[in-house]
PDB file of C-alpha atoms in Angstrom:
ATOM      1  CA  ASP A   1      10.592  -6.382  -6.091  1.00 53.00           C
ATOM      2  CA  ALA A   2      12.547  -3.309  -7.331  1.00 66.00           C
ATOM      3  CA  GLY A   3      15.421  -4.276  -4.966  1.00 92.00           C
ATOM      4  CA  ILE A   4      13.852  -3.966  -1.339  1.00 96.00           C
ATOM      5  CA  THR A   5      14.779  -6.781   0.792  1.00 96.00           C
ATOM      6  CA  GLN A   6      12.826  -6.987   4.076  1.00 97.00           C
ATOM      7  CA  SER A   7      14.147  -9.010   7.139  1.00 97.00           C
ATOM      8  CA  PRO A   8      13.431 -11.024   9.000  1.00 97.00           C
ATOM      9  CA  ARG A   9      10.416 -12.636   7.126  1.00 97.00           C
ATOM     10  CA  HIS A  10       8.817 -14.119   9.702  1.00 97.00           C
ATOM     11  CA  LYS A  11       9.061 -13.550  13.191  1.00 97.00           C
ATOM     12  CA  VAL A  12       7.431 -14.688  16.715  1.00 98.00           C
ATOM     13  CA  THR A  13       8.384 -12.875  19.529  1.00 97.00           C
ATOM     14  CA  GLU A  14       7.178 -12.505  23.034  1.00 97.00           C
ATOM     15  CA  THR A  15       5.146  -9.326  24.779  1.00 98.00           C
ATOM     16  CA  GLY A  16       7.061  -6.852  26.129  1.00 97.00           C
ATOM     17  CA  THR A  17      10.490  -7.677  23.820  1.00 97.00           C
ATOM     18  CA  PRO A  18      12.014  -5.098  21.583  1.00 97.00           C
ATOM     19  CA  VAL A  19      11.810  -5.943  17.920  1.00 97.00           C
ATOM     20  CA  THR A  20      13.472  -4.379  14.813  1.00 98.00           C
ATOM     21  CA  LEU A  21      12.538  -5.043  11.311  1.00 98.00           C
ATOM     22  CA  ARG A  22      14.888  -3.801   8.621  1.00 98.00           C
ATOM     23  CA  CYS A  23      14.434  -2.866   5.390  1.00 98.00           C
ATOM     24  CA  HIS A  24      17.341  -2.567   2.535  1.00 98.00           C
ATOM     25  CA  GLN A  25      17.061  -1.081  -1.024  1.00 97.00           C
ATOM     26  CA  THR A  26      19.249  -1.001  -3.713  1.00 96.00           C
ATOM     27  CA  GLU A  27      17.130   1.404  -6.166  1.00 93.00           C
ATOM     28  CA  ASN A  28      19.076   4.471  -4.195  1.00 93.00           C
ATOM     29  CA  HIS A  29      15.529   6.039  -3.960  1.00 92.00           C
ATOM     30  CA  ARG A  30      15.042   8.895  -1.390  1.00 91.00           C
ATOM     31  CA  TYR A  31      11.699   8.069   0.194  1.00 91.00           C
ATOM     32  CA  MET A  32      10.782   4.958   2.420  1.00 93.00           C
ATOM     33  CA  TYR A  33       8.090   4.104   4.266  1.00 94.00           C
ATOM     34  CA  TRP A  34       6.639   1.427   6.591  1.00 96.00           C
ATOM     35  CA  TYR A  35       3.034   0.084   6.613  1.00 96.00           C
ATOM     36  CA  ARG A  36       1.360  -2.266   8.433  1.00 97.00           C
ATOM     37  CA  GLN A  37      -1.368  -4.494   6.880  1.00 96.00           C
ATOM     38  CA  ASP A  38      -4.170  -6.148   8.913  1.00 94.00           C
ATOM     39  CA  PRO A  39      -7.927  -7.722   7.308  1.00 88.00           C
ATOM     40  CA  GLY A  40     -10.205  -5.202   7.515  1.00 85.00           C
ATOM     41  CA  HIS A  41      -7.905  -1.831   7.594  1.00 88.00           C
ATOM     42  CA  GLY A  42      -5.901  -2.338   4.436  1.00 89.00           C
ATOM     43  CA  LEU A  43      -2.285  -1.028   4.164  1.00 92.00           C
ATOM     44  CA  ARG A  44      -1.985   1.700   7.174  1.00 93.00           C
ATOM     45  CA  LEU A  45       1.508   4.209   7.109  1.00 92.00           C
ATOM     46  CA  ILE A  46       3.243   3.823  10.066  1.00 96.00           C
ATOM     47  CA  HIS A  47       6.276   5.999   9.737  1.00 95.00           C
ATOM     48  CA  TYR A  48       8.392   7.355   6.773  1.00 93.00           C
ATOM     49  CA  SER A  49      11.336   8.955   5.557  1.00 94.00           C
ATOM     50  CA  TYR A  50      12.448  11.427   2.991  1.00 90.00           C
ATOM     51  CA  GLY A  51      16.318  11.272   3.438  1.00 92.00           C
ATOM     52  CA  VAL A  52      19.155  10.361   5.501  1.00 94.00           C
ATOM     53  CA  LYS A  53      17.970  10.833   9.517  1.00 93.00           C
ATOM     54  CA  ASP A  54      14.653  12.611   7.953  1.00 94.00           C
ATOM     55  CA  THR A  55      11.637  10.901   9.326  1.00 95.00           C
ATOM     56  CA  ASP A  56       8.187  11.556  10.351  1.00 92.00           C
ATOM     57  CA  LYS A  57       5.111   9.946  11.857  1.00 93.00           C
ATOM     58  CA  GLY A  58       2.528   8.346   9.580  1.00 91.00           C
ATOM     59  CA  GLU A  59      -1.127   7.543  10.683  1.00 89.00           C
ATOM     60  CA  VAL A  60      -0.426   4.769  13.131  1.00 94.00           C
ATOM     61  CA  SER A  61       2.911   5.272  14.531  1.00 96.00           C
ATOM     62  CA  ASP A  62       2.360   5.142  18.374  1.00 96.00           C
ATOM     63  CA  GLY A  63       4.516   2.119  19.869  1.00 96.00           C
ATOM     64  CA  TYR A  64       6.943   2.034  16.830  1.00 98.00           C
ATOM     65  CA  SER A  65      10.186   4.250  16.099  1.00 97.00           C
ATOM     66  CA  VAL A  66      12.300   4.213  12.957  1.00 98.00           C
ATOM     67  CA  SER A  67      15.676   5.040  11.865  1.00 97.00           C
ATOM     68  CA  ARG A  68      17.508   5.961   8.859  1.00 97.00           C
ATOM     69  CA  SER A  69      21.144   6.466   8.764  1.00 96.00           C
ATOM     70  CA  LYS A  70      21.879   5.186   5.689  1.00 96.00           C
ATOM     71  CA  THR A  71      20.281   5.965   2.357  1.00 96.00           C
ATOM     72  CA  GLU A  72      19.744   2.187   1.831  1.00 97.00           C
ATOM     73  CA  ASP A  73      18.564   1.035   5.320  1.00 98.00           C
ATOM     74  CA  PHE A  74      15.271   1.972   6.892  1.00 98.00           C
ATOM     75  CA  LEU A  75      14.913   0.357  10.239  1.00 98.00           C
ATOM     76  CA  LEU A  76      11.121   0.032  12.445  1.00 98.00           C
ATOM     77  CA  THR A  77      11.412  -0.789  16.000  1.00 98.00           C
ATOM     78  CA  LEU A  78       8.579  -2.225  18.076  1.00 97.00           C
ATOM     79  CA  GLU A  79      10.047  -0.634  21.876  1.00 93.00           C
ATOM     80  CA  SER A  80       7.999  -3.121  23.611  1.00 97.00           C
ATOM     81  CA  ALA A  81       5.851  -5.509  21.281  1.00 97.00           C
ATOM     82  CA  THR A  82       2.274  -5.863  22.306  1.00 97.00           C
ATOM     83  CA  SER A  83      -0.040  -8.190  20.700  1.00 97.00           C
ATOM     84  CA  SER A  84      -1.987  -5.706  19.128  1.00 97.00           C
ATOM     85  CA  GLN A  85       1.082  -5.250  16.742  1.00 98.00           C
ATOM     86  CA  THR A  86       0.992  -8.668  15.278  1.00 98.00           C
ATOM     87  CA  SER A  87       0.556  -8.089  11.453  1.00 98.00           C
ATOM     88  CA  VAL A  88       2.083  -7.890   8.283  1.00 97.00           C
ATOM     89  CA  TYR A  89       4.676  -5.360   7.823  1.00 98.00           C
ATOM     90  CA  PHE A  90       5.585  -4.050   4.317  1.00 97.00           C
ATOM     91  CA  CYS A  91       8.513  -1.557   3.639  1.00 96.00           C
ATOM     92  CA  ALA A  92       8.157   0.661   0.368  1.00 93.00           C
ATOM     93  CA  ILE A  93      10.390   2.855  -1.506  1.00 92.00           C
ATOM     94  CA  SER A  94       9.367   5.681  -4.112  1.00 87.00           C
ATOM     95  CA  GLU A  95      11.898   7.761  -6.192  1.00 83.00           C
ATOM     96  CA  SER A  96      10.543  10.990  -5.441  1.00 74.00           C
ATOM     97  CA  SER A  97       7.655  12.692  -3.523  1.00 64.00           C
ATOM     98  CA  GLY A  98       4.441  13.740  -4.987  1.00 60.00           C
ATOM     99  CA  ALA A  99       1.135  12.079  -6.578  1.00 57.00           C
ATOM    100  CA  ASN A 100       2.427  10.174  -9.874  1.00 62.00           C
ATOM    101  CA  THR A 101       5.156   8.732  -7.822  1.00 72.00           C
ATOM    102  CA  GLU A 102       4.953   5.068  -7.838  1.00 80.00           C
ATOM    103  CA  ALA A 103       5.600   2.922  -4.488  1.00 83.00           C
ATOM    104  CA  PHE A 104       7.432   0.033  -4.883  1.00 89.00           C
ATOM    105  CA  PHE A 105       6.843  -2.648  -1.986  1.00 93.00           C
ATOM    106  CA  GLY A 106       8.767  -4.998  -0.455  1.00 95.00           C
ATOM    107  CA  GLN A 107       7.628  -8.851   0.069  1.00 95.00           C
ATOM    108  CA  GLY A 108       6.507  -8.205   4.064  1.00 96.00           C
ATOM    109  CA  THR A 109       7.252  -9.324   7.184  1.00 98.00           C
ATOM    110  CA  ARG A 110       4.864 -11.187   9.452  1.00 97.00           C
ATOM    111  CA  LEU A 111       5.413 -10.784  12.938  1.00 98.00           C
ATOM    112  CA  THR A 112       3.550 -12.646  15.350  1.00 98.00           C
ATOM    113  CA  VAL A 113       3.491 -11.414  19.095  1.00 98.00           C
ATOM    114  CA  VAL A 114       2.550 -13.770  21.641  1.00 97.00           C
TER     115      VAL A 114
ATOM    116  CA  GLN B   1     -12.250  12.766   5.394  1.00 58.00           C
ATOM    117  CA  GLN B   2      -9.173  10.762   5.191  1.00 70.00           C
ATOM    118  CA  GLN B   3     -11.145   7.679   4.599  1.00 88.00           C
ATOM    119  CA  VAL B   4     -11.045   5.840   1.474  1.00 94.00           C
ATOM    120  CA  LYS B   5     -14.211   3.165   1.216  1.00 96.00           C
ATOM    121  CA  GLN B   6     -13.729   0.214  -0.790  1.00 97.00           C
ATOM    122  CA  SER B   7     -16.546  -2.264  -1.860  1.00 97.00           C
ATOM    123  CA  PRO B   8     -17.142  -5.430  -2.076  1.00 97.00           C
ATOM    124  CA  GLN B   9     -14.534  -6.780   0.538  1.00 96.00           C
ATOM    125  CA  SER B  10     -14.743 -10.409  -1.772  1.00 97.00           C
ATOM    126  CA  LEU B  11     -15.565 -11.236  -5.061  1.00 98.00           C
ATOM    127  CA  ILE B  12     -15.915 -13.908  -7.365  1.00 98.00           C
ATOM    128  CA  VAL B  13     -16.005 -13.830 -10.923  1.00 98.00           C
ATOM    129  CA  GLN B  14     -16.330 -16.573 -13.515  1.00 98.00           C
ATOM    130  CA  LYS B  15     -13.575 -16.575 -16.458  1.00 98.00           C
ATOM    131  CA  GLY B  16     -14.269 -14.254 -18.819  1.00 98.00           C
ATOM    132  CA  GLY B  17     -16.671 -12.068 -16.735  1.00 98.00           C
ATOM    133  CA  ILE B  18     -16.147  -8.580 -15.885  1.00 98.00           C
ATOM    134  CA  SER B  19     -14.941  -7.565 -12.377  1.00 98.00           C
ATOM    135  CA  ILE B  20     -15.982  -4.327 -10.854  1.00 98.00           C
ATOM    136  CA  ILE B  21     -14.533  -2.648  -7.714  1.00 98.00           C
ATOM    137  CA  ASN B  22     -15.634   0.551  -6.384  1.00 98.00           C
ATOM    138  CA  CYS B  23     -14.085   2.948  -4.238  1.00 98.00           C
ATOM    139  CA  ALA B  24     -15.332   6.223  -2.465  1.00 97.00           C
ATOM    140  CA  TYR B  25     -13.682   9.333  -0.949  1.00 95.00           C
ATOM    141  CA  GLU B  26     -14.825  12.351   0.977  1.00 92.00           C
ATOM    142  CA  ASN B  27     -11.221  14.662   0.837  1.00 89.00           C
ATOM    143  CA  THR B  28     -11.493  16.661  -2.474  1.00 89.00           C
ATOM    144  CA  ALA B  29      -7.814  17.449  -1.979  1.00 87.00           C
ATOM    145  CA  PHE B  30      -6.975  14.002  -3.308  1.00 89.00           C
ATOM    146  CA  ASP B  31      -5.664  14.286  -6.630  1.00 87.00           C
ATOM    147  CA  TYR B  32      -4.025  10.928  -7.320  1.00 88.00           C
ATOM    148  CA  PHE B  33      -5.617   7.386  -7.719  1.00 92.00           C
ATOM    149  CA  PRO B  34      -3.718   4.477  -7.875  1.00 91.00           C
ATOM    150  CA  TRP B  35      -4.920   0.820  -7.804  1.00 95.00           C
ATOM    151  CA  TYR B  36      -2.597  -1.888  -6.528  1.00 95.00           C
ATOM    152  CA  GLN B  37      -2.678  -5.642  -6.874  1.00 97.00           C
ATOM    153  CA  GLN B  38      -1.590  -8.010  -4.570  1.00 96.00           C
ATOM    154  CA  PHE B  39      -0.570 -11.817  -4.930  1.00 96.00           C
ATOM    155  CA  PRO B  40      -0.691 -14.155  -1.488  1.00 93.00           C
ATOM    156  CA  GLY B  41       3.015 -13.698  -0.243  1.00 90.00           C
ATOM    157  CA  LYS B  42       3.937 -10.901  -1.957  1.00 93.00           C
ATOM    158  CA  GLY B  43       4.152  -6.853  -1.633  1.00 94.00           C
ATOM    159  CA  PRO B  44       1.479  -5.015  -3.425  1.00 94.00           C
ATOM    160  CA  ALA B  45       2.362  -3.754  -7.162  1.00 93.00           C
ATOM    161  CA  LEU B  46       1.000  -0.898  -8.719  1.00 91.00           C
ATOM    162  CA  LEU B  47      -1.470  -1.883 -11.452  1.00 94.00           C
ATOM    163  CA  ILE B  48      -2.908   1.288 -12.970  1.00 93.00           C
ATOM    164  CA  ALA B  49      -3.228   4.768 -11.516  1.00 91.00           C
ATOM    165  CA  ILE B  50      -5.804   8.217 -12.675  1.00 91.00           C
ATOM    166  CA  ARG B  51      -5.685  11.514 -11.721  1.00 88.00           C
ATOM    167  CA  PRO B  52      -9.309  13.421 -11.797  1.00 87.00           C
ATOM    168  CA  ASP B  53      -8.729  15.530 -14.861  1.00 89.00           C
ATOM    169  CA  VAL B  54      -9.657  12.568 -16.660  1.00 91.00           C
ATOM    170  CA  SER B  55     -12.895  10.254 -16.582  1.00 94.00           C
ATOM    171  CA  GLU B  56     -11.318   6.764 -17.616  1.00 96.00           C
ATOM    172  CA  LYS B  57      -8.116   5.340 -18.226  1.00 95.00           C
ATOM    173  CA  LYS B  58      -7.363   2.135 -19.456  1.00 96.00           C
ATOM    174  CA  GLU B  59      -4.404  -0.472 -19.810  1.00 95.00           C
ATOM    175  CA  GLY B  60      -5.106  -3.506 -21.436  1.00 96.00           C
ATOM    176  CA  ARG B  61      -8.096  -5.444 -19.556  1.00 97.00           C
ATOM    177  CA  PHE B  62      -8.027  -3.265 -16.720  1.00 97.00           C
ATOM    178  CA  THR B  63      -9.720   0.271 -16.748  1.00 97.00           C
ATOM    179  CA  ILE B  64     -10.281   2.633 -14.013  1.00 96.00           C
ATOM    180  CA  SER B  65     -13.481   4.823 -14.187  1.00 96.00           C
ATOM    181  CA  PHE B  66     -13.518   8.387 -12.418  1.00 95.00           C
ATOM    182  CA  ASN B  67     -16.497  10.317 -11.060  1.00 94.00           C
ATOM    183  CA  LYS B  68     -15.128  13.457  -9.849  1.00 93.00           C
ATOM    184  CA  SER B  69     -18.679  14.857  -8.538  1.00 93.00           C
ATOM    185  CA  ALA B  70     -19.749  11.622  -6.959  1.00 95.00           C
ATOM    186  CA  LYS B  71     -16.251  11.095  -5.498  1.00 95.00           C
ATOM    187  CA  GLN B  72     -16.073   7.534  -6.639  1.00 96.00           C
ATOM    188  CA  PHE B  73     -13.724   5.727  -8.837  1.00 97.00           C
ATOM    189  CA  SER B  74     -13.654   2.069  -9.747  1.00 98.00           C
ATOM    190  CA  LEU B  75     -11.443  -0.922 -11.188  1.00 98.00           C
ATOM    191  CA  HIS B  76     -12.954  -2.741 -14.239  1.00 98.00           C
ATOM    192  CA  ILE B  77     -11.447  -5.937 -14.995  1.00 98.00           C
ATOM    193  CA  MET B  78     -12.603  -7.017 -18.402  1.00 98.00           C
ATOM    194  CA  ASP B  79     -12.382 -10.761 -19.507  1.00 98.00           C
ATOM    195  CA  SER B  80     -11.511 -11.835 -16.186  1.00 98.00           C
ATOM    196  CA  GLN B  81      -8.986 -14.672 -15.966  1.00 98.00           C
ATOM    197  CA  PRO B  82      -7.710 -17.173 -12.919  1.00 97.00           C
ATOM    198  CA  GLY B  83      -4.519 -15.397 -12.924  1.00 97.00           C
ATOM    199  CA  ASP B  84      -6.289 -12.303 -12.065  1.00 98.00           C
ATOM    200  CA  SER B  85      -7.228 -13.943  -8.667  1.00 98.00           C
ATOM    201  CA  ALA B  86      -5.383 -11.072  -6.057  1.00 97.00           C
ATOM    202  CA  THR B  87      -6.226  -8.805  -3.546  1.00 97.00           C
ATOM    203  CA  TYR B  88      -7.011  -5.320  -4.966  1.00 98.00           C
ATOM    204  CA  PHE B  89      -6.535  -1.914  -3.143  1.00 96.00           C
ATOM    205  CA  CYS B  90      -7.473   1.471  -4.153  1.00 96.00           C
ATOM    206  CA  ALA B  91      -5.395   4.323  -2.844  1.00 93.00           C
ATOM    207  CA  ALA B  92      -6.004   8.077  -2.968  1.00 92.00           C
ATOM    208  CA  GLY B  93      -3.029  10.535  -2.962  1.00 86.00           C
ATOM    209  CA  TYR B  94      -1.935  14.145  -2.854  1.00 77.00           C
ATOM    210  CA  SER B  95       0.354  16.124  -5.276  1.00 65.00           C
ATOM    211  CA  GLY B  96       3.247  17.230  -3.260  1.00 60.00           C
ATOM    212  CA  THR B  97       3.153  14.358  -0.500  1.00 64.00           C
ATOM    213  CA  TYR B  98       4.421  11.149  -0.314  1.00 62.00           C
ATOM    214  CA  LYS B  99       1.745   9.266   1.256  1.00 73.00           C
ATOM    215  CA  TYR B 100      -1.347   7.517   0.426  1.00 83.00           C
ATOM    216  CA  ILE B 101      -4.633   6.439   2.018  1.00 89.00           C
ATOM    217  CA  PHE B 102      -5.585   2.878   1.167  1.00 92.00           C
ATOM    218  CA  GLY B 103      -8.593   1.252   0.729  1.00 95.00           C
ATOM    219  CA  THR B 104      -9.407  -2.075   2.714  1.00 94.00           C
ATOM    220  CA  GLY B 105      -8.615  -4.480   0.131  1.00 96.00           C
ATOM    221  CA  THR B 106     -10.778  -6.962  -2.228  1.00 97.00           C
ATOM    222  CA  ARG B 107     -10.388 -10.287  -2.661  1.00 97.00           C
ATOM    223  CA  LEU B 108     -10.975 -11.299  -6.137  1.00 98.00           C
ATOM    224  CA  LYS B 109     -11.164 -15.214  -7.209  1.00 98.00           C
ATOM    225  CA  VAL B 110     -11.890 -15.648 -10.793  1.00 98.00           C
ATOM    226  CA  LEU B 111     -13.011 -19.329 -11.133  1.00 97.00           C
ATOM    227  CA  ALA B 112     -11.391 -21.561 -14.203  1.00 92.00           C
TER     228      ALA B 112
END
């Protein structure tokens, strides 16, 4: 999986609690992304980063924040988890921007909010 | 305009048969169309991709057909094998950006 480690791989949390998911890469790629995968919706972009401390919103960013203090780490925080955030979360990285750029995905984090 | 519509949701094919998955898009600004393959418990992985200046791209048993006027593209898997059983996602992207719009996925099962 192209040197991408997501942690934790599985998590169950209660509604209203904050949750942080971590993505760590060893490829020194500039661009990092967080997606969520839900049945019937495919993969939807939550947030992305185009460099250290440079982040921007994707199409489903409400209720999520991100931080990138080092090239290798991209954190996704659910500020107050809700049941609608139960999903499988994937981190992805890419070396450069633009079309023709392959995005490499991690193995995913399955989050359940009860 | 941002959507990529993918069909069918699921597909069952006999070993040796042809699997066909279709996608359609609205936004003519899209200029890069990758297909991703995902096995259970794994992240998606790039399978094959095409740009709209060609009508077909083939890599082994996998072929993308692209119809620019119809704004449609499809994945053909020839001589389908049980090991091809996975979920397939089409996507569309723009030059100069780093965001893809993904289809909703097709779960393929190839019977032995």
